[in-house]
XYZ file of C-alpha atoms in Angstrom:
670
model
C 1.756 30.574 18.836
C -0.330 29.552 15.796
C 2.004 31.409 13.422
C 4.978 29.608 14.954
C 3.218 26.264 14.567
C 2.363 27.005 10.936
C 6.007 27.880 10.265
C 7.095 24.603 11.849
C 4.706 22.381 9.875
C 5.152 24.333 6.644
C 8.944 24.005 6.885
C 8.576 20.290 7.556
C 6.327 19.622 4.556
C 8.255 21.940 2.234
C 11.479 20.101 3.018
C 9.928 16.852 1.764
C 7.922 18.457 -1.068
C 8.503 16.551 -4.315
C 10.155 18.080 -7.362
C 8.480 15.517 -9.609
C 4.987 14.204 -10.240
C 3.997 11.202 -8.177
C 1.128 9.171 -9.565
C -2.640 9.135 -9.759
C -3.963 12.505 -10.911
C -0.797 14.475 -10.146
C 0.339 14.609 -13.765
C -3.035 15.944 -14.915
C -3.090 18.633 -12.225
C 0.504 19.690 -12.888
C -0.006 19.834 -16.654
C -3.340 21.665 -16.483
C -1.908 24.354 -14.215
C 1.192 24.644 -16.408
C -0.779 25.362 -19.597
C -3.545 27.431 -17.993
C -6.220 24.777 -18.400
C -8.097 22.740 -15.806
C -8.016 19.187 -14.522
C -10.387 16.223 -14.855
C -14.007 16.461 -13.614
C -15.224 18.229 -11.588
C -12.508 20.485 -13.012
C -11.059 21.781 -9.720
C -11.281 25.381 -11.004
C -10.020 26.989 -7.804
C -7.050 24.631 -7.632
C -6.382 24.988 -11.363
C -6.429 28.790 -11.197
C -4.260 28.998 -8.072
C -1.904 26.409 -9.542
C -1.603 28.505 -12.682
C -0.569 31.485 -10.529
C 1.965 29.350 -8.639
C 3.400 28.345 -12.018
C 4.926 31.813 -12.270
C 7.312 31.142 -9.370
C 10.637 31.800 -11.135
C 12.424 28.688 -9.875
C 11.707 25.015 -9.283
C 9.858 22.444 -11.368
C 6.165 22.691 -12.192
C 5.404 19.748 -9.884
C 7.249 21.431 -7.012
C 5.547 24.791 -7.590
C 2.012 23.441 -7.371
C 3.116 21.225 -4.501
C 2.577 24.335 -2.373
C -1.153 23.725 -2.889
C -0.567 20.587 -0.822
C 2.051 21.707 1.707
C 0.404 25.019 2.679
C -3.115 23.557 3.259
C -1.569 20.622 5.149
C 0.358 22.954 7.455
C -2.821 24.982 8.026
C -4.736 21.756 8.716
C -2.208 20.759 11.379
C -2.564 24.209 12.976
C -6.351 23.907 12.777
C -6.283 20.553 14.559
C -4.119 22.123 17.258
C -6.696 24.911 17.669
C -9.633 22.475 17.847
C -8.002 20.153 20.392
C -6.887 23.104 22.497
C -10.449 24.486 22.367
C -11.776 21.129 23.584
C -9.106 20.236 26.186
C -7.277 23.463 27.149
C -4.069 21.425 26.792
C -1.418 22.775 24.433
C 0.718 19.649 24.627
C -2.244 17.370 23.778
C -3.107 19.683 20.900
C 0.471 19.675 19.610
C 0.826 15.891 19.817
C -2.415 15.363 17.893
C -1.382 17.781 15.125
C 2.142 16.325 14.998
C 0.760 12.791 14.835
C -1.507 13.368 11.845
C 1.315 15.247 10.100
C 3.540 12.160 10.062
C 0.896 9.537 9.297
C 1.719 8.021 5.923
C -1.388 9.112 4.008
C -1.519 12.674 5.361
C 2.227 13.197 4.934
C 2.177 11.782 1.396
C -0.610 14.076 0.218
C 1.082 17.034 1.908
C 4.158 16.738 -0.328
C 2.891 15.630 -3.762
C 0.783 17.577 -6.299
C -2.799 16.583 -5.452
C -6.145 18.098 -4.446
C -6.776 16.204 -1.217
C -4.793 18.386 1.194
C -7.295 21.170 0.510
C -10.073 18.723 1.458
C -8.400 18.274 4.848
C -8.189 22.032 5.336
C -11.858 22.470 4.405
C -12.743 19.813 6.999
C -10.764 21.523 9.764
C -12.191 24.967 8.967
C -15.679 23.491 8.825
C -15.239 22.000 12.322
C -13.765 25.217 13.742
C -16.506 27.429 12.309
C -19.291 25.036 13.340
C -18.020 24.864 16.931
C -17.584 28.638 17.020
C -21.171 29.114 15.794
C -22.414 26.617 18.387
C -20.812 28.742 21.134
C -21.874 32.112 19.743
C -24.605 32.215 17.127
C -23.112 35.205 15.316
C -24.042 35.837 11.697
C -20.396 36.062 10.614
C -20.070 32.299 11.142
C -23.016 31.673 8.825
C -21.236 33.711 6.176
C -18.023 31.767 6.801
C -19.900 28.494 6.260
C -21.324 29.889 3.006
C -17.822 30.877 1.913
C -16.441 27.456 2.822
C -19.268 25.713 0.965
C -18.453 27.780 -2.111
C -14.788 26.818 -1.869
C -15.744 23.155 -1.521
C -18.138 23.381 -4.478
C -15.294 24.810 -6.578
C -12.971 22.084 -5.367
C -14.300 18.668 -4.356
C -17.853 17.534 -3.667
C -16.948 15.258 -0.776
C -17.922 18.069 1.602
C -21.532 16.872 1.384
C -20.527 14.088 3.791
C -19.933 16.786 6.414
C -23.493 18.118 6.172
C -25.134 15.573 8.531
C -22.947 16.768 11.423
C -23.721 20.390 10.516
C -27.416 19.521 10.535
C -27.004 18.118 14.056
C -25.478 21.394 15.267
C -28.184 23.421 13.514
C -30.961 21.384 15.144
C -29.418 21.968 18.565
C -29.527 25.712 17.953
C -32.702 25.796 15.896
C -33.975 28.920 17.663
C -30.957 30.866 16.440
C -31.619 29.621 12.909
C -35.225 30.778 13.108
C -33.997 34.280 13.903
C -32.068 34.524 10.631
C -33.556 37.052 8.221
C -34.112 36.685 4.500
C -31.273 39.167 3.932
C -28.906 36.815 5.762
C -29.836 33.988 3.408
C -29.436 36.231 0.366
C -26.000 37.407 1.516
C -24.961 33.814 2.254
C -26.018 32.683 -1.194
C -24.236 35.663 -2.747
C -20.996 34.732 -0.933
C -21.351 31.112 -2.060
C -22.094 32.213 -5.616
C -19.081 34.547 -5.783
C -16.685 31.733 -4.891
C -18.502 29.265 -7.155
C -17.892 31.701 -10.019
C -14.375 30.278 -10.121
C -15.922 27.803 -12.583
C -15.648 30.651 -15.083
C -11.976 29.666 -15.246
C -13.008 26.417 -16.909
C -15.241 28.276 -19.371
C -12.402 30.669 -20.220
C -9.957 27.775 -20.689
C -12.416 25.967 -22.960
C -13.157 29.034 -25.099
C -9.455 29.763 -25.546
C -8.796 26.049 -26.236
C -6.072 25.446 -23.660
C -4.182 22.173 -24.225
C -5.683 20.504 -21.131
C -9.460 20.844 -20.726
C -12.215 18.330 -19.977
C -15.818 18.035 -21.195
C -15.400 21.249 -23.237
C -17.627 23.508 -21.035
C -18.388 26.131 -23.688
C -22.127 25.858 -22.976
C -24.367 25.276 -19.953
C -24.958 21.607 -20.777
C -21.254 20.786 -20.913
C -20.526 22.881 -17.825
C -23.132 20.973 -15.803
C -21.702 17.725 -17.201
C -18.285 18.790 -15.868
C -19.452 20.012 -12.458
C -21.537 16.900 -11.783
C -18.748 14.529 -12.901
C -21.312 12.889 -15.178
C -18.714 10.968 -17.183
C -17.821 9.024 -14.018
C -21.379 8.825 -12.702
C -22.659 11.825 -10.746
C -23.536 9.896 -7.608
C -20.535 7.586 -7.753
C -17.340 8.357 -5.857
C -15.286 6.530 -8.490
C -15.581 4.333 -11.567
C -13.568 1.727 -9.650
C -16.259 0.209 -7.425
C -18.161 -3.026 -6.823
C -21.886 -2.877 -6.137
C -22.201 -5.741 -3.668
C -22.848 -5.913 0.065
C -19.731 -8.058 0.558
C -17.535 -5.421 -1.054
C -19.191 -2.665 0.950
C -18.635 -4.506 4.229
C -15.027 -5.256 3.277
C -14.410 -1.492 3.170
C -14.595 -1.530 6.981
C -11.787 -4.096 7.144
C -9.614 -1.978 4.856
C -10.446 1.142 6.862
C -9.449 -0.577 10.085
C -6.130 -1.668 8.598
C -5.298 1.847 7.401
C -6.317 3.476 10.694
C -4.348 0.948 12.719
C -1.263 1.143 10.502
C -1.156 4.929 10.313
C -2.112 5.869 13.881
C -0.750 2.718 15.609
C -2.673 0.665 18.151
C -1.818 3.124 20.935
C -3.122 6.001 18.841
C -6.417 4.251 18.107
C -6.899 3.345 21.785
C -6.303 6.979 22.700
C -8.802 8.067 20.021
C -11.450 5.783 21.556
C -10.682 7.212 25.003
C -10.979 10.651 23.436
C -14.565 9.858 22.504
C -15.288 9.046 26.158
C -13.674 12.344 27.138
C -15.840 14.282 24.681
C -19.003 12.505 25.791
C -18.327 13.390 29.419
C -17.400 16.991 28.637
C -20.088 17.938 26.130
C -22.634 15.569 24.535
C -23.194 17.902 21.618
C -19.486 18.136 20.743
C -19.306 14.365 20.986
C -22.194 13.719 18.596
C -21.133 16.476 16.200
C -17.612 15.056 15.809
C -18.705 11.417 15.865
C -21.270 12.007 13.101
C -18.596 13.823 11.094
C -16.188 10.912 11.475
C -18.776 8.253 10.622
C -19.962 10.126 7.531
C -16.488 10.889 6.128
C -15.095 7.505 7.134
C -17.192 4.317 7.388
C -20.317 5.682 5.670
C -18.410 7.256 2.772
C -16.459 4.074 2.061
C -19.533 1.874 2.452
C -21.137 4.099 -0.185
C -17.995 4.192 -2.370
C -17.428 0.408 -2.273
C -13.969 0.653 -3.811
C -12.273 -2.176 -5.647
C -9.375 -3.244 -3.439
C -7.639 -5.830 -5.618
C -4.673 -3.877 -6.994
C -2.216 -1.287 -5.706
C -3.765 1.315 -8.008
C -7.285 0.671 -6.693
C -6.116 0.720 -3.074
C -4.318 3.974 -3.887
C -7.656 5.469 -4.966
C -9.163 4.294 -1.670
C -6.218 5.675 0.310
C -6.514 9.323 -0.724
C -10.122 9.625 0.468
C -9.090 8.752 4.025
C -7.827 12.220 4.847
C -11.083 13.804 6.010
C -11.719 11.023 8.523
C -8.066 11.257 9.641
C -8.781 14.812 10.816
C -11.453 13.512 13.185
C -9.239 10.680 14.467
C -6.458 13.175 15.230
C -8.918 15.293 17.228
C -10.127 12.232 19.149
C -6.505 11.227 19.797
C -5.685 14.633 21.315
C -8.747 14.398 23.545
C -7.698 10.878 24.534
C -4.300 12.114 25.685
C -6.015 14.703 27.893
C -8.342 11.997 29.222
C -5.431 9.749 30.243
C -3.455 12.651 31.671
C -6.451 13.834 33.680
C -6.943 10.341 35.099
C -3.254 10.094 36.067
C -3.366 13.541 37.671
C -6.082 12.260 40.012
C -3.793 9.389 41.025
C -0.857 11.775 41.510
C -2.980 13.915 43.858
C -3.534 10.859 46.041
C -0.007 9.393 46.088
C 2.171 12.536 45.758
C 1.951 15.171 48.476
C 4.127 17.918 46.973
C 2.277 19.980 44.373
C 5.479 20.833 42.456
C 6.244 17.142 42.004
C 2.678 16.451 40.898
C 2.975 19.126 38.213
C 6.354 17.768 37.117
C 5.088 14.169 36.887
C 2.019 15.336 35.004
C 4.161 17.159 32.438
C 6.473 14.166 32.068
C 3.505 11.836 31.574
C 1.805 13.897 28.905
C 5.127 14.609 27.160
C 5.747 10.869 26.974
C 2.970 10.696 24.389
C 5.348 12.460 21.993
C 6.692 8.976 21.354
C 3.648 8.406 19.108
C 4.512 10.958 16.382
C 8.226 10.176 16.760
C 7.590 6.463 16.201
C 5.265 7.089 13.241
C 7.816 9.502 11.722
C 10.516 6.842 12.009
C 8.280 4.267 10.284
C 7.307 6.530 7.371
C 10.314 8.725 6.627
C 12.107 6.005 4.644
C 8.979 5.520 2.501
C 8.432 9.184 1.694
C 11.799 10.947 1.613
C 12.913 9.074 -1.563
C 9.948 10.607 -3.422
C 11.484 14.093 -3.203
C 13.586 13.705 -6.364
C 12.124 10.450 -7.681
C 11.686 10.578 -11.466
C 9.972 7.207 -11.958
C 6.613 8.625 -13.084
C 8.217 11.242 -15.317
C 10.615 8.740 -16.877
C 7.628 6.534 -17.620
C 6.169 9.428 -19.613
C 9.500 9.924 -21.395
C 9.747 6.212 -22.193
C 6.277 6.240 -23.764
C 7.160 9.236 -25.936
C 10.541 7.734 -26.871
C 8.728 4.638 -28.155
C 7.062 6.429 -31.091
C 8.279 8.021 -34.333
C 8.822 11.786 -34.494
C 5.689 12.497 -36.571
C 3.469 9.943 -34.896
C -0.087 10.150 -33.669
C 0.063 8.740 -30.142
C -3.306 7.703 -28.693
C -3.166 7.468 -24.911
C -5.568 5.804 -22.470
C -5.533 5.081 -18.746
C -4.807 7.634 -16.022
C -1.147 6.819 -15.416
C 0.042 6.756 -19.065
C -2.154 9.730 -20.041
C -1.204 12.030 -17.180
C 2.499 11.138 -17.054
C 3.111 11.368 -20.798
C 1.141 14.620 -21.165
C 3.087 16.213 -18.317
C 6.409 15.451 -20.014
C 5.033 16.365 -23.449
C 3.996 19.858 -22.333
C 6.757 20.697 -19.848
C 9.463 19.449 -22.246
C 7.677 20.436 -25.448
C 10.884 21.268 -27.315
C 11.831 17.567 -27.268
C 8.633 16.440 -29.010
C 7.792 19.144 -31.581
C 6.015 16.909 -34.096
C 4.401 14.152 -32.015
C 0.616 14.462 -31.834
C -0.517 13.087 -28.486
C -4.277 12.535 -28.229
C -6.418 11.294 -25.338
C -8.435 8.543 -27.043
C -11.403 8.790 -24.672
C -11.737 12.530 -25.319
C -11.351 11.947 -29.048
C -14.180 9.400 -29.148
C -16.379 11.589 -26.899
C -16.081 14.481 -29.356
C -14.234 16.730 -26.884
C -11.184 17.111 -29.120
C -12.583 18.931 -32.149
C -11.312 22.433 -31.355
C -8.108 20.988 -29.892
C -7.171 19.203 -33.117
C -8.026 22.234 -35.232
C -5.793 24.473 -33.107
C -2.837 22.224 -32.289
C -2.853 19.445 -34.908
C -4.478 20.923 -38.050
C -2.616 18.422 -40.232
C -4.517 15.514 -38.628
C -7.535 14.474 -40.706
C -10.574 14.579 -38.440
C -14.306 14.189 -39.114
C -16.223 13.538 -35.916
C -19.190 11.182 -35.754
C -21.159 10.139 -32.680
C -21.229 6.604 -34.032
C -18.041 5.199 -32.535
C -17.424 2.476 -35.116
C -17.798 4.861 -38.049
C -15.650 7.550 -36.450
C -12.737 5.333 -35.381
C -12.658 3.449 -38.667
C -12.582 6.683 -40.667
C -10.043 8.382 -38.382
C -7.634 5.448 -38.673
C -8.160 4.954 -42.416
C -7.645 8.615 -43.318
C -4.570 9.141 -41.153
C -2.822 5.771 -41.550
C -0.929 6.664 -44.728
C -0.026 10.130 -43.420
C 1.220 9.432 -39.888
C 2.480 6.395 -37.951
C -0.272 5.563 -35.447
C 0.565 4.302 -31.963
C -1.506 3.523 -28.897
C -0.701 2.765 -25.278
C -3.341 0.031 -25.428
C -4.639 -1.872 -28.455
C -8.266 -1.070 -29.259
C -10.880 -2.110 -31.813
C -10.279 -0.247 -35.093
C -13.177 -1.913 -36.967
C -10.788 -2.449 -39.889
C -10.433 -6.070 -40.966
C -6.768 -5.950 -41.989
C -5.531 -3.756 -39.134
C -3.534 -5.171 -36.253
C -1.533 -3.836 -33.345
C 2.152 -4.766 -33.082
C 3.837 -4.360 -29.669
C 6.716 -1.906 -29.511
C 7.911 -1.664 -25.919
C 5.402 0.259 -23.815
C 3.153 1.006 -26.812
C 1.601 -0.641 -29.865
C 1.936 0.438 -33.483
C -0.904 -0.018 -35.946
C -0.172 -1.858 -39.198
C -2.270 -3.066 -42.064
C -1.449 -6.692 -42.851
C 0.175 -5.752 -46.152
C 2.656 -3.579 -44.211
C 3.335 -5.995 -41.355
C 6.995 -5.915 -40.260
C 8.798 -9.242 -39.991
C 9.293 -10.784 -36.573
C 13.039 -10.127 -36.503
C 12.599 -6.381 -37.026
C 9.902 -6.249 -34.333
C 12.219 -7.994 -31.875
C 15.151 -5.738 -32.798
C 13.070 -2.582 -32.311
C 11.746 -3.814 -28.967
C 15.217 -4.645 -27.678
C 16.443 -1.214 -28.794
C 13.636 0.436 -26.836
C 14.287 -1.617 -23.721
C 17.955 -0.601 -23.745
C 16.827 3.028 -23.528
C 14.046 2.576 -20.945
C 14.528 3.357 -17.286
C 14.651 0.592 -14.720
C 11.517 1.585 -12.763
C 12.942 -0.109 -9.675
C 16.052 2.090 -9.664
C 14.173 4.877 -7.877
C 11.970 4.911 -4.796
C 10.014 1.821 -5.884
C 13.118 -0.265 -5.305
C 12.837 0.501 -1.594
C 9.078 0.829 -1.071
C 6.117 0.437 -3.418
C 3.972 3.494 -2.810
C 0.539 2.511 -4.061
C -0.221 5.007 -6.841
C 3.352 5.212 -8.100
C 3.685 1.435 -8.270
C 1.024 1.393 -11.013
C 3.888 2.363 -13.357
C 5.359 -1.096 -12.761
C 2.230 -2.747 -14.169
C 2.951 -1.215 -17.580
C 6.596 -2.261 -17.610
C 5.580 -5.744 -16.491
C 3.013 -6.055 -19.295
C 5.501 -4.780 -21.891
C 8.149 -7.262 -20.679
C 5.678 -10.114 -21.016
C 4.700 -9.007 -24.517
C 8.322 -9.088 -25.665
C 8.805 -12.448 -23.970
C 5.804 -13.779 -25.903
C 7.245 -12.478 -29.197
C 10.603 -14.113 -28.443
C 8.831 -17.405 -27.716
C 7.423 -17.356 -31.250
C 11.037 -17.458 -32.447
C 11.748 -20.214 -29.910
C 14.329 -17.918 -28.340
C 13.702 -19.384 -24.903
C 16.741 -17.879 -23.216
C 15.859 -14.265 -24.041
C 12.131 -14.871 -23.493
C 12.992 -16.150 -20.032
C 15.041 -13.026 -19.276
C 12.074 -10.755 -20.085
C 9.664 -12.908 -18.090
C 12.075 -12.632 -15.161
C 12.174 -8.876 -15.661
C 8.358 -8.877 -15.562
C 8.499 -10.898 -12.344
C 10.738 -8.258 -10.738
C 8.330 -5.479 -11.713
C 5.115 -7.327 -10.880
C 2.896 -6.211 -8.026
C 0.970 -9.473 -8.443
C 3.704 -12.056 -9.023
C 1.668 -15.072 -10.161
C 1.239 -14.322 -13.860
C 4.937 -13.696 -14.494
C 6.178 -16.617 -12.439
C 3.905 -19.115 -14.196
C 5.228 -17.817 -17.526
C 8.751 -18.478 -16.248
C 7.701 -22.014 -15.297
C 6.089 -22.538 -18.715
C 9.299 -21.449 -20.446
C 11.344 -23.875 -18.355
C 8.938 -26.610 -19.489
C 9.533 -25.614 -23.131
C 13.289 -25.751 -22.451
C 12.852 -29.204 -20.840
C 14.403 -27.944 -17.612
C 11.885 -29.893 -15.567
C 13.402 -29.527 -12.107
C 13.594 -25.726 -12.435
C 10.043 -25.696 -13.775
C 8.812 -27.728 -10.794
C 10.605 -25.467 -8.302
C 9.149 -22.389 -9.994
C 5.606 -23.801 -9.947
C 5.903 -24.569 -6.243
C 7.175 -21.044 -5.638
C 4.277 -19.621 -7.660
C 1.825 -21.522 -5.482
C 3.050 -19.613 -2.415
C 1.838 -16.304 -3.873
C -1.681 -15.137 -3.238
C -3.387 -13.665 -6.280
C -6.678 -12.132 -7.354
C -7.575 -15.109 -9.505
C -8.038 -18.785 -8.704
C -4.654 -19.852 -7.320
C -5.447 -23.573 -7.177
C -6.635 -23.719 -10.801
C -3.388 -22.228 -12.090
C -1.313 -24.481 -9.871
C -2.989 -27.700 -11.024
C -2.914 -26.641 -14.675
C 0.802 -25.824 -14.465
C 1.489 -29.192 -12.857
C -0.442 -30.914 -15.664
C 1.757 -29.312 -18.343
C 4.866 -30.086 -16.306
C 4.153 -33.804 -15.982
C 2.722 -34.258 -19.473
C 5.223 -32.292 -21.571
C 8.360 -32.184 -19.428
C 8.510 -35.262 -17.205
C 6.426 -37.232 -19.763
C 4.587 -38.853 -16.863
C 1.239 -39.746 -18.487
C -0.166 -41.344 -15.350
C 0.383 -38.260 -13.191
C -0.777 -35.999 -16.034
C -3.981 -38.031 -16.348
C -4.710 -37.637 -12.628
C -4.193 -33.893 -12.877
C -6.403 -33.696 -15.975
C -9.242 -35.266 -14.009
C -8.819 -32.608 -11.326
C -8.927 -29.872 -13.972
C -12.091 -31.352 -15.495
C -13.707 -31.578 -12.053
C -12.914 -27.916 -11.364
C -14.338 -26.895 -14.754
C -17.508 -28.893 -14.110
C -17.904 -27.276 -10.702
C -17.517 -23.831 -12.269
C -20.106 -24.676 -14.911
C -22.632 -25.768 -12.284
C -21.995 -22.647 -10.204
C -22.579 -20.476 -13.273
C -25.821 -22.283 -14.093
C -27.065 -21.821 -10.513
C -26.145 -18.145 -10.678
C -28.109 -17.710 -13.921
C -31.140 -19.436 -12.371
C-alpha cells in the first residue's frame, strides 16, 4: 500500500518537476551541485553531495536532475502523513485525503517540483513525528538511534529542526522512566550515529581545499567551518537577514500565517483541522499535546521569532518557504478532523438508518465526499504551477546579465537573484562565456575569494586587505585599465573620478576622463533591450510566483534608468515608453506610474497626467501614498495647468505634512 502511494505521489511531482531554476536559492543549489561545491550557509553538505551524485544522470537539465531532491522527499512526506493519520484514526480514506491535500497546496507543491532544500525539511518533520510516536508506544532503543540519525541528517541540512525539540521533550517527560533506563553505551552509540552523519560536512572541507567554483566561507580551518555551520554571516540566531525587530512586526506574522493557511488549505480544511484537534484530545491527550506543541513551535512561534519583512514579493517568498513544517501538522490535524466528522455522522446513521449495509454505504460516500478538498485545491493551483515546468524566466535573466558585459569583463554580482541566476548560466553554459570573470562582490570583500581568483582568474590583479576602502580602491584602480568593470549594482569605489554608467541590467565603471557621451550610452542601452527577454512572456505573465517575480524588479529598475537617461535628452516619447515598460513589470506599481505622470507633465499633456495621477492614487504602496499624491498634484497644477492658486494650496499641504514628520521624528528621538 505505502509503495503504491509513493509511486502515485512521486509520479505526480515528477510530472510537474521543473527543467529550469526557479528563484530564491535554487540557482545557488543547482550550480553548487553541478560543479561539486556546496551552497550558501549552513552549506547543506548532505544536499550538495547528493545533488552532485544526481548530476551524473545522463539526461535532463541540471535543475531537473537535482529536482529529485525535492520530488522524492515530498512523495515520501505524503506517504509519511498517510501513515501517521492512519496510525491515529485507523481510516485509510482520511489518511489518503490528508496526504493528497497537502500535496496540492500551493507552497508544498511548489517546493516539491523546484530545486530547493525545504522538501527535505518536510520529510525530516514527518519522520520525526513517526519515530517519536513509535517510541512513545514502545520504548525500544532502536527508536532512540533513529532519532539520533535524524538529528544528524537535520544538522547536515537545516537547523530549523530545533523547533521540533520542545514536542520531543514533552514525549520524553511522559516516558521519563524509560529514559532513566538508558545506559551510557546507548548515549555513546547515539552520539556516534549523529556524528557519522554530521561528518557530511567534510564535503564542504573537501570542496574548499580543492577550490571548487562555488564554495562559501572557505572552510579550510575549524574557525571558518564553525562560521559556515552556524550561519554567522547572517547572524547565528537569526532565521534570516530580512527581519524587523519590533513587536508589531512579530504580531503581524500571525496575520500572514493565517492568510497562507486559509488560502492553501481552504476554510473547510482549516475547520476540519480544528476539529481534528478535538478528535486527538478525546483520543489521546499525549498525542494531542505532542502534535500541538510541534505545530505551535514550527508555525506561530517560529514566525514570531523570525519576524520576517513582508513588504515585497521577495520577502514574502522567504516567509513562504518556511511554512512547510507547520503544513505537515495541519495536514495531520485535517485527516483527524475528517475522521471526527465521519464518526459523528456514523452515530447519526445508526439512529436513522436501520440497514447496516446502507449505513456502511452512506458512511463511505460521506467520507469520500471530502475528496473534493484536494480536487478543489488542485484546480486552484495547477494553472499557477504547471507553467513553471519549462519556464526560462530566471535563466534568461542570468543570460541577459551576462550578455550586457564585454567578453573580457570583470562582472561583480550582488543580491541573491542576480548572483544565483547568472552563476548558474555561467557554469552550465561555460562555453558561451569563456573570458568573462564573474565575481561575487560580497565574497570578494570578505576575503573568501583569494584562492578562487588565483585558480580561475589569475590574470586579475588582486591584493586583499581587511580594510574595505583600501581594498576596493586598489582592486578597481589596478584592474580598470586591464579589464572593463561591470556591476549589477553601483557601489562605493572610494575613487573620486569614478562613476557608474547604466547599461541595461548592469552598470559599467568609468573614470570621468573616459566617460562615454550620452548618445552612445542610449544607443548601447537600446541595443541591449532589443536582445533582452520579455520577463512577462513566460509564467509571470499568467501568475506572479513570489520568488520568481523578483526578476521583474530588476527589469523594472533598468527600464526606469533608461527612461531617466532619455529624459536628460528631452526624448519624452521614448522615456515614456520605458517608464510604461517599467509599469508593466512592477510588482509595486506606484513608482513607475508617477514617473509616467511626471513625463506627461513635461510633455504638457495635462489631462493624461491628471488621469495617471488619479490612477496612481488607487495603488497601495509601501511608502506614504498620500505624500506622493499631493506632491504629484502640486507639480501638475504648477507646471502643467499653470494654476498658481491651486498649486499654492497644495504647497501648504506639503509643508504641513513635512512639519508633522519633523515633529514625529523629534518625539521619536526624545
